[in-house]
Coordinates of C-alpha atoms and ligand atoms in Angstrom, one line a residue:
M106 CA -13.9 -7.7 -10.4
R107 CA -17.4 -6.5 -11.0
I108 CA -18.7 -5.1 -14.3
V109 CA -21.2 -2.3 -14.3
V110 CA -23.2 -1.1 -17.2
L111 CA -22.5 2.4 -18.2
G112 CA -25.1 4.2 -20.2
K113 CA -26.8 1.9 -22.8
T114 CA -24.0 -0.4 -24.1
S115 CA -20.5 0.0 -22.7
P116 CA -19.6 -2.4 -19.9
M117 CA -17.1 -0.7 -17.5
I118 CA -14.7 -2.1 -15.0
D119 CA -15.7 -1.4 -11.5
L120 CA -13.0 -1.3 -9.0
S121 CA -15.1 0.2 -6.3
H122 CA -14.4 -2.7 -3.8
L123 CA -10.9 -1.6 -3.6
R124 CA -11.9 1.6 -1.8
A125 CA -12.3 -0.3 1.4
D126 CA -8.3 -0.6 1.1
F127 CA -7.9 3.2 1.2
P128 CA -8.8 4.6 4.7
I129 CA -8.5 8.2 3.6
L130 CA -11.3 8.1 1.2
H131 CA -13.9 7.4 3.7
Q132 CA -14.4 10.9 5.2
Q133 CA -16.6 14.0 5.0
V134 CA -15.1 17.2 3.7
H135 CA -17.0 20.3 4.5
G136 CA -20.0 18.0 5.4
E137 CA -20.1 16.1 2.0
P138 CA -18.3 12.8 1.2
L139 CA -14.7 13.3 -0.2
V140 CA -14.3 13.0 -3.9
Y141 CA -10.5 12.9 -4.5
F142 CA -9.7 13.9 -8.0
D143 CA -6.3 15.2 -7.4
N144 CA -4.4 11.9 -8.1
A145 CA -2.0 13.4 -10.7
A146 CA -0.5 15.5 -7.9
S147 CA -0.3 12.6 -5.5
S148 CA -2.3 9.4 -5.1
Q149 CA -3.8 7.9 -1.9
K150 CA -2.0 5.1 -0.1
P151 CA -3.6 1.6 0.5
R152 CA -3.6 0.2 4.0
A153 CA -1.0 -2.5 2.8
V154 CA 1.5 0.3 2.3
I155 CA 0.6 2.0 5.4
Q156 CA 0.9 -1.3 7.2
E157 CA 4.2 -2.2 5.7
L158 CA 5.7 1.1 7.0
T159 CA 4.5 0.5 10.5
R160 CA 5.7 -3.1 10.3
Y161 CA 9.1 -1.9 9.1
Y162 CA 9.5 0.5 11.9
E163 CA 8.1 -1.6 14.6
Q164 CA 10.1 -4.8 13.6
D165 CA 13.0 -4.1 11.5
N166 CA 14.2 -0.5 11.6
A167 CA 17.9 -0.3 11.1
N168 CA 20.4 1.2 8.6
V169 CA 20.8 -0.7 5.5
H170 CA 24.0 -2.3 3.9
R171 CA 26.6 -1.6 6.5
G172 CA 25.2 -3.5 9.4
L173 CA 26.3 -7.2 10.3
H174 CA 23.3 -7.6 12.8
E175 CA 19.9 -9.2 12.4
L176 CA 17.8 -5.8 12.0
S177 CA 20.2 -4.3 9.5
N178 CA 20.2 -7.4 7.6
R179 CA 16.4 -7.7 7.6
A180 CA 16.1 -4.0 6.5
T181 CA 18.9 -4.7 3.8
D182 CA 16.9 -7.6 2.4
T183 CA 13.6 -5.8 2.3
F184 CA 15.2 -2.7 0.8
E185 CA 16.9 -4.7 -2.0
A186 CA 13.9 -6.7 -2.7
A187 CA 12.1 -3.6 -3.4
R188 CA 14.6 -2.6 -6.0
K189 CA 13.9 -6.1 -7.8
K190 CA 10.1 -5.5 -7.6
V191 CA 10.7 -2.1 -9.1
A192 CA 12.9 -3.5 -11.8
R193 CA 10.4 -6.1 -12.6
F194 CA 7.5 -3.5 -12.7
I195 CA 9.3 -1.2 -15.2
G196 CA 10.7 -4.0 -17.3
A197 CA 14.5 -3.2 -16.4
A198 CA 16.8 -5.9 -17.7
N199 CA 18.9 -5.7 -14.7
T200 CA 18.1 -4.7 -10.9
H201 CA 21.2 -2.6 -10.8
E202 CA 19.8 -0.2 -13.4
V203 CA 17.2 1.1 -10.8
I204 CA 18.6 4.0 -8.8
F205 CA 16.3 5.1 -5.7
T206 CA 15.9 8.8 -5.6
R207 CA 13.5 11.4 -4.1
G208 CA 11.4 11.2 -7.2
T209 CA 11.1 12.4 -10.7
T210 CA 12.6 15.7 -10.0
E211 CA 15.6 14.5 -8.4
S212 CA 16.1 11.8 -11.1
I213 CA 15.9 14.4 -13.7
N214 CA 18.3 16.6 -12.0
L215 CA 20.8 13.8 -11.5
V216 CA 20.9 13.2 -15.3
A217 CA 20.9 16.7 -16.1
N218 CA 23.8 17.4 -13.7
V219 CA 26.1 14.2 -14.0
W220 CA 25.4 13.2 -17.6
A221 CA 25.2 16.8 -18.8
N222 CA 28.4 17.8 -17.1
Q223 CA 30.4 15.2 -18.7
Y224 CA 28.9 15.2 -22.2
L225 CA 27.3 18.6 -23.1
K226 CA 29.6 21.4 -24.7
A227 CA 28.7 24.7 -26.1
G228 CA 26.5 24.5 -29.3
D229 CA 25.1 21.1 -28.5
V230 CA 21.2 21.1 -28.5
I231 CA 19.1 19.8 -25.7
L232 CA 15.7 19.0 -27.3
Y233 CA 12.6 18.7 -25.0
T234 CA 8.9 19.5 -25.9
G235 CA 6.4 22.1 -25.2
M236 CA 4.4 20.1 -22.7
E237 CA 7.2 19.3 -20.1
H238 CA 6.7 19.7 -16.5
H239 CA 9.0 22.4 -15.0
S240 CA 11.1 19.6 -13.6
N241 CA 11.9 18.5 -17.0
L242 CA 12.6 22.1 -18.2
V243 CA 14.7 23.9 -15.5
P244 CA 17.3 21.4 -14.9
W245 CA 18.1 21.5 -18.6
Q246 CA 18.1 25.3 -18.9
L247 CA 20.5 25.1 -15.9
A248 CA 22.6 22.6 -17.9
A249 CA 22.5 24.7 -20.9
K250 CA 23.8 27.7 -18.9
R251 CA 26.6 25.7 -17.5
S252 CA 27.7 24.2 -20.8
G253 CA 26.9 26.7 -23.4
A254 CA 24.3 24.3 -25.2
V255 CA 21.1 25.6 -26.3
V256 CA 17.4 24.3 -25.6
K257 CA 15.1 23.7 -28.3
H258 CA 11.4 22.3 -28.1
I259 CA 9.0 20.4 -30.2
P260 CA 5.8 22.5 -30.3
V261 CA 2.3 21.4 -29.1
L262 CA -0.5 21.4 -31.7
D263 CA -4.1 22.7 -30.8
D264 CA -5.3 19.1 -30.1
G265 CA -2.6 18.6 -27.5
T266 CA -0.4 16.3 -29.2
L267 CA 3.3 17.2 -30.4
D268 CA 3.8 18.6 -33.9
L269 CA 5.6 15.7 -35.2
S270 CA 5.9 17.3 -38.7
L271 CA 8.7 19.2 -37.3
L272 CA 10.6 16.4 -35.8
D273 CA 13.2 15.7 -38.7
S274 CA 14.0 19.5 -38.7
L275 CA 14.6 19.4 -34.9
L276 CA 16.1 16.1 -34.2
T277 CA 19.2 16.6 -35.8
E278 CA 22.8 15.3 -35.1
Q279 CA 23.5 18.6 -33.0
V280 CA 21.0 17.2 -30.4
K281 CA 22.8 15.5 -27.5
I282 CA 20.0 14.7 -25.5
F283 CA 16.2 14.3 -26.2
T284 CA 13.8 14.2 -23.4
C285 CA 10.1 13.9 -23.3
V286 CA 7.2 13.5 -20.9
H287 CA 5.5 10.0 -21.3
V288 CA 2.0 11.4 -20.1
S289 CA 1.4 15.0 -19.7
N290 CA 0.2 16.1 -16.4
S291 CA -1.6 19.0 -17.9
L292 CA -3.0 17.6 -21.2
G293 CA -3.3 14.0 -20.5
T294 CA -1.4 13.3 -23.9
I295 CA 0.1 10.1 -24.1
N296 CA 3.3 10.7 -26.2
P297 CA 4.8 7.8 -28.6
V298 CA 7.9 7.7 -26.6
R299 CA 9.0 4.4 -28.1
E300 CA 8.9 5.8 -31.7
L301 CA 10.5 9.2 -30.5
C302 CA 13.3 7.4 -28.6
A303 CA 14.0 4.9 -31.6
K304 CA 14.5 7.7 -34.0
A305 CA 16.6 9.6 -31.4
R306 CA 18.8 6.6 -30.7
A307 CA 19.2 5.9 -34.5
L308 CA 21.1 9.3 -34.5
G309 CA 23.1 8.4 -31.4
I310 CA 21.2 10.7 -29.2
T311 CA 20.7 9.9 -25.5
T312 CA 17.0 9.8 -24.4
L313 CA 15.4 10.6 -21.2
V314 CA 11.5 9.9 -20.6
D315 CA 9.7 11.7 -17.8
G316 CA 7.3 8.9 -16.4
A317 CA 5.9 10.6 -13.5
Q318 CA 2.3 10.2 -14.7
A319 CA 2.8 6.8 -16.4
V320 CA 4.5 4.3 -14.0
G321 CA 1.6 2.8 -11.9
H322 CA -1.2 4.0 -14.4
L323 CA -0.2 2.2 -17.6
P324 CA 2.1 -0.7 -18.4
V325 CA 5.7 0.6 -18.7
N326 CA 8.5 -1.3 -20.0
V327 CA 11.8 0.6 -20.3
Q328 CA 13.3 -2.0 -22.7
E329 CA 10.3 -1.7 -25.2
I330 CA 10.5 2.1 -24.9
G331 CA 14.1 1.9 -25.7
C332 CA 15.1 5.2 -23.7
D333 CA 18.3 5.6 -21.9
F334 CA 16.8 7.1 -18.6
Y335 CA 13.4 6.7 -17.3
A336 CA 12.3 8.8 -14.2
F337 CA 9.4 8.3 -11.8
S338 CA 7.9 9.1 -8.5
G339 CA 6.5 6.7 -5.9
H340 CA 3.9 8.9 -4.5
K341 CA 1.9 9.1 -7.6
M342 CA 1.6 5.2 -7.7
C343 CA 0.4 4.5 -4.0
A344 CA 3.9 4.8 -2.4
P345 CA 5.0 7.3 0.4
T346 CA 6.2 10.7 -0.7
G347 CA 10.0 11.4 -1.0
I348 CA 10.8 8.3 -2.8
G349 CA 11.1 7.5 -6.5
G350 CA 13.4 6.1 -8.9
L351 CA 15.5 6.6 -12.2
W352 CA 16.2 3.8 -14.3
G353 CA 19.5 4.0 -16.5
R354 CA 20.7 1.9 -19.1
A355 CA 23.6 -0.2 -17.6
E356 CA 26.2 1.0 -20.1
K357 CA 25.0 4.8 -19.5
L358 CA 25.3 4.5 -15.8
A359 CA 28.6 2.8 -15.9
A360 CA 30.1 5.7 -17.8
M361 CA 28.7 8.3 -15.4
Q362 CA 30.7 10.0 -12.6
P363 CA 29.0 10.1 -9.2
W364 CA 26.7 13.2 -8.3
H365 CA 26.7 13.3 -4.5
G366 CA 29.5 12.1 -2.5
G367 CA 29.3 10.6 0.9
G368 CA 29.0 7.1 2.5
E369 CA 27.8 4.0 0.8
M370 CA 29.0 5.1 -2.7
I371 CA 32.8 4.6 -2.3
E372 CA 35.1 1.6 -2.7
V373 CA 38.1 3.3 -0.9
V374 CA 38.7 6.6 0.4
T375 CA 42.1 8.2 1.4
L376 CA 42.6 11.7 2.5
E377 CA 43.5 12.6 -1.1
T378 CA 41.2 10.8 -3.3
S379 CA 38.3 8.2 -3.5
S380 CA 37.3 5.4 -5.7
Y381 CA 33.5 4.6 -6.3
K382 CA 31.1 1.6 -6.4
A383 CA 29.3 0.9 -9.6
A384 CA 25.4 1.8 -10.0
P385 CA 23.2 1.9 -8.2
A386 CA 25.4 2.5 -5.1
R387 CA 27.3 5.1 -6.8
F388 CA 24.4 7.3 -7.1
E389 CA 22.9 6.6 -3.6
A390 CA 25.2 8.3 -1.3
G391 CA 24.2 8.5 2.4
T392 CA 21.4 6.8 4.3
P393 CA 18.6 6.4 1.7
D394 CA 14.9 6.6 2.6
I395 CA 14.7 3.1 3.7
A396 CA 11.1 3.2 4.9
G397 CA 10.1 5.0 1.5
V398 CA 11.8 2.3 -0.5
I399 CA 10.1 -0.6 1.5
G400 CA 6.9 1.3 1.0
L401 CA 7.5 1.6 -2.7
G402 CA 8.0 -2.1 -2.7
A403 CA 4.7 -2.8 -1.0
A404 CA 3.0 -0.3 -3.4
V405 CA 4.3 -2.2 -6.4
D406 CA 3.0 -5.6 -4.7
Y407 CA -0.5 -3.7 -4.3
L408 CA -0.3 -2.6 -7.8
E409 CA 0.6 -5.8 -9.3
K410 CA -2.3 -7.4 -7.4
V411 CA -4.8 -5.2 -8.9
G412 CA -3.1 -5.5 -12.2
I413 CA -1.7 -2.8 -14.2
D414 CA -3.8 -3.5 -17.4
T415 CA -7.0 -3.4 -15.1
I416 CA -5.8 -0.1 -13.8
H417 CA -5.1 1.4 -17.3
Q418 CA -8.3 0.3 -18.7
H419 CA -10.3 1.6 -15.7
G420 CA -8.5 4.9 -16.2
R421 CA -9.4 5.1 -19.7
E422 CA -13.1 4.3 -19.2
L423 CA -13.4 6.7 -16.3
T424 CA -11.8 9.5 -18.4
A425 CA -14.1 8.8 -21.4
Y426 CA -17.1 8.9 -19.2
A427 CA -15.9 12.2 -17.6
L428 CA -15.1 13.8 -21.1
Q429 CA -18.6 12.8 -22.2
C430 CA -20.3 14.3 -19.1
M431 CA -18.1 17.4 -19.0
A432 CA -18.6 18.5 -22.8
E433 CA -22.2 19.3 -21.8
L434 CA -20.9 22.2 -19.5
P435 CA -21.6 25.5 -20.8
G436 CA -18.5 27.5 -21.7
I437 CA -16.1 24.5 -21.2
H438 CA -12.6 24.3 -22.8
I439 CA -11.2 21.0 -22.4
L440 CA -7.4 20.8 -23.1
G441 CA -5.8 17.8 -24.6
P442 CA -6.6 15.0 -26.9
Q443 CA -10.2 13.8 -27.1
S444 CA -9.1 10.2 -27.0
E445 CA -6.2 8.1 -26.0
R446 CA -5.2 10.1 -22.9
G447 CA -4.0 9.6 -19.6
A448 CA -6.6 9.5 -16.6
L449 CA -7.2 13.2 -16.2
V450 CA -9.3 16.1 -17.7
A451 CA -7.9 19.6 -17.5
F452 CA -10.4 22.4 -18.4
H453 CA -11.3 26.0 -18.3
L454 CA -14.7 27.3 -17.6
A455 CA -15.4 30.7 -19.1
C456 CA -17.4 31.9 -16.0
A457 CA -14.7 31.3 -13.5
H458 CA -10.9 31.5 -12.8
P459 CA -9.7 28.1 -12.0
H460 CA -8.7 29.0 -8.4
D461 CA -12.2 30.2 -7.8
L462 CA -13.6 27.1 -9.2
V463 CA -11.4 24.8 -7.2
E464 CA -12.3 26.7 -4.1
F465 CA -15.9 26.3 -4.8
A466 CA -15.5 22.5 -5.5
N467 CA -13.6 22.3 -2.1
T468 CA -16.6 23.5 -0.2
H469 CA -18.5 20.6 -1.6
G470 CA -15.9 18.1 -0.6
L471 CA -14.5 17.7 -4.2
A472 CA -10.6 17.9 -4.4
L473 CA -9.6 19.2 -7.9
R474 CA -6.4 21.1 -8.6
G475 CA -6.2 24.6 -10.2
G476 CA -3.4 26.6 -11.6
H477 CA -0.6 26.0 -14.2
H478 CA 0.4 22.6 -12.9
C479 CA 3.9 23.4 -13.2
T480 CA 3.6 23.9 -17.1
Q481 CA 3.7 27.6 -17.6
P482 CA 5.0 27.5 -21.2
L483 CA 1.9 25.2 -22.0
M484 CA -0.5 27.7 -20.4
K485 CA 0.9 30.4 -22.5
R486 CA 0.6 28.2 -25.5
F487 CA -3.0 27.7 -24.8
K488 CA -3.7 31.3 -23.7
V489 CA -5.1 30.4 -20.3
P490 CA -4.2 31.6 -17.0
G491 CA -4.3 28.1 -15.8
T492 CA -6.7 25.2 -15.7
S493 CA -8.8 23.2 -13.4
R494 CA -7.9 19.5 -13.5
A495 CA -9.6 16.5 -12.3
S496 CA -7.4 13.4 -12.1
F497 CA -8.4 10.0 -11.6
Y498 CA -7.1 6.7 -10.0
F499 CA -8.4 3.2 -10.0
Y500 CA -10.2 3.7 -6.9
N501 CA -12.3 6.4 -8.3
T502 CA -15.9 5.8 -9.7
T503 CA -18.5 6.9 -12.1
A504 CA -20.5 7.8 -9.2
E505 CA -17.8 10.2 -8.1
V506 CA -17.7 11.8 -11.7
D507 CA -21.6 12.1 -11.5
R508 CA -21.0 14.1 -8.1
M509 CA -18.3 16.1 -9.7
M510 CA -20.8 17.0 -12.5
D511 CA -23.4 18.0 -10.1
I512 CA -20.9 20.4 -8.4
L513 CA -19.7 21.8 -11.6
H514 CA -23.2 22.6 -12.8
R515 CA -23.8 24.4 -9.4
A516 CA -20.7 26.4 -10.1
V517 CA -21.8 27.4 -13.5
K518 CA -24.9 28.7 -12.0
F519 CA -23.0 30.4 -9.1
F520 CA -20.4 32.1 -11.2
S521 CA -22.5 33.0 -14.2
Ligands
LIG647 N1 6.9 15.3 -14.3 C1 5.6 15.3 -14.5 C2 4.9 15.0 -15.7 C3 4.7 15.5 -13.2 O1 3.3 15.4 -13.5 C4 5.5 15.9 -12.1 C5 4.5 16.2 -10.8 C6 6.8 15.9 -12.0 C7 7.5 15.5 -13.2 C8 7.5 16.1 -10.8 O2 7.3 15.0 -9.8 P1 7.7 15.1 -8.4 O3 7.2 13.8 -7.7 O4 9.3 14.9 -8.5 O5 7.2 16.4 -7.8 N2 3.1 16.8 -11.3 C9 2.4 17.3 -10.3 C10 1.3 17.8 -10.8 O6 0.8 17.7 -11.9 N3 0.5 18.4 -9.7 O7 1.3 18.3 -8.8 C11 2.6 17.8 -9.1

């Protein structure tokens, strides 16, 4: 690891040598070198992951679990080894607590269907926050409609943090489930999930944390957080799209009915009725995304080699640098906390609509994202039509932030 000196005093982690591991980063877009700052939407994939997918398809491809032949056994071993890697990576006590899903959205929907259908009744309260992604709002609103439960939320303060002064009045015994995003994709806020879950659990409230922007970006230990469920997506942490996970506390999963029925999740099936396997198989009906799981395992190996603490620290430093640079832009409104935030900066420039700004950036090879980022209630709260967002990962550099600044200064001139 090389250390560069940023400004006068602050030494900064430089991981630019890792860019060689990401083939996609080395290209020109509209005649200029690509700057990929859309990592909160999806990360890029290292060669180690891409090669593992190829290796699996070229050498081991077969369906898992039910085969007795060599290829199936190899595929099953690598598949289940990936589950162990993921369990270790997120601090699960037990490998069987990790369920593979298509990602955060499907993980949340699993809980908001199975758990909610079993335990929610009319008059119960579902408590979430004002900064949730739509995928942690809509499934609960649907669950509320089905059960007659009501949804309430913890409001967001001007600085992008939760208004915890209202916590005691909101987190009452009527609440049956409390759910909260770990790192906000629109503000960067890192919520105190450990403290919040402890408070909820003391009242017997079930808890779910949306870790889409946290796993692979900062150290996550589900046992330390103390939640009951934790959802995440592989594609935001160097793994392929279409794969992710739900961690569930063993006793919670053991008490839950299946969601999808089909092959793999059963013990015995008759023409009248069926009995089911325990978790995780109970929740993994049908042929899974085998290559996706194996790719996720390879992504965990890669991230562990880089080191999650190093990734986290790099993200903090690069974001602090970007915040410092961006504050100089005329007419800029940066959303979210000034310090202690995830590796992203969402902002609004007085002179340009986010879509126009992002299109302008694209013509210079800079990939930003503009819009509501699937957090419409938050946009309403901050009275903006949407924001532009630069989101970083460990392969991004200060030189790229400098290029972004150059392009943003040009945009201000162009639109003013
Ligand atoms: N929760 C959060 C906090 C997210 O940021 C996202 C995706 C999701 C849930 C859903 O994840 P998925 O993998 O199931 O789609 N966030 C974004 C984003 O910010 N831009 O594009 C996707």
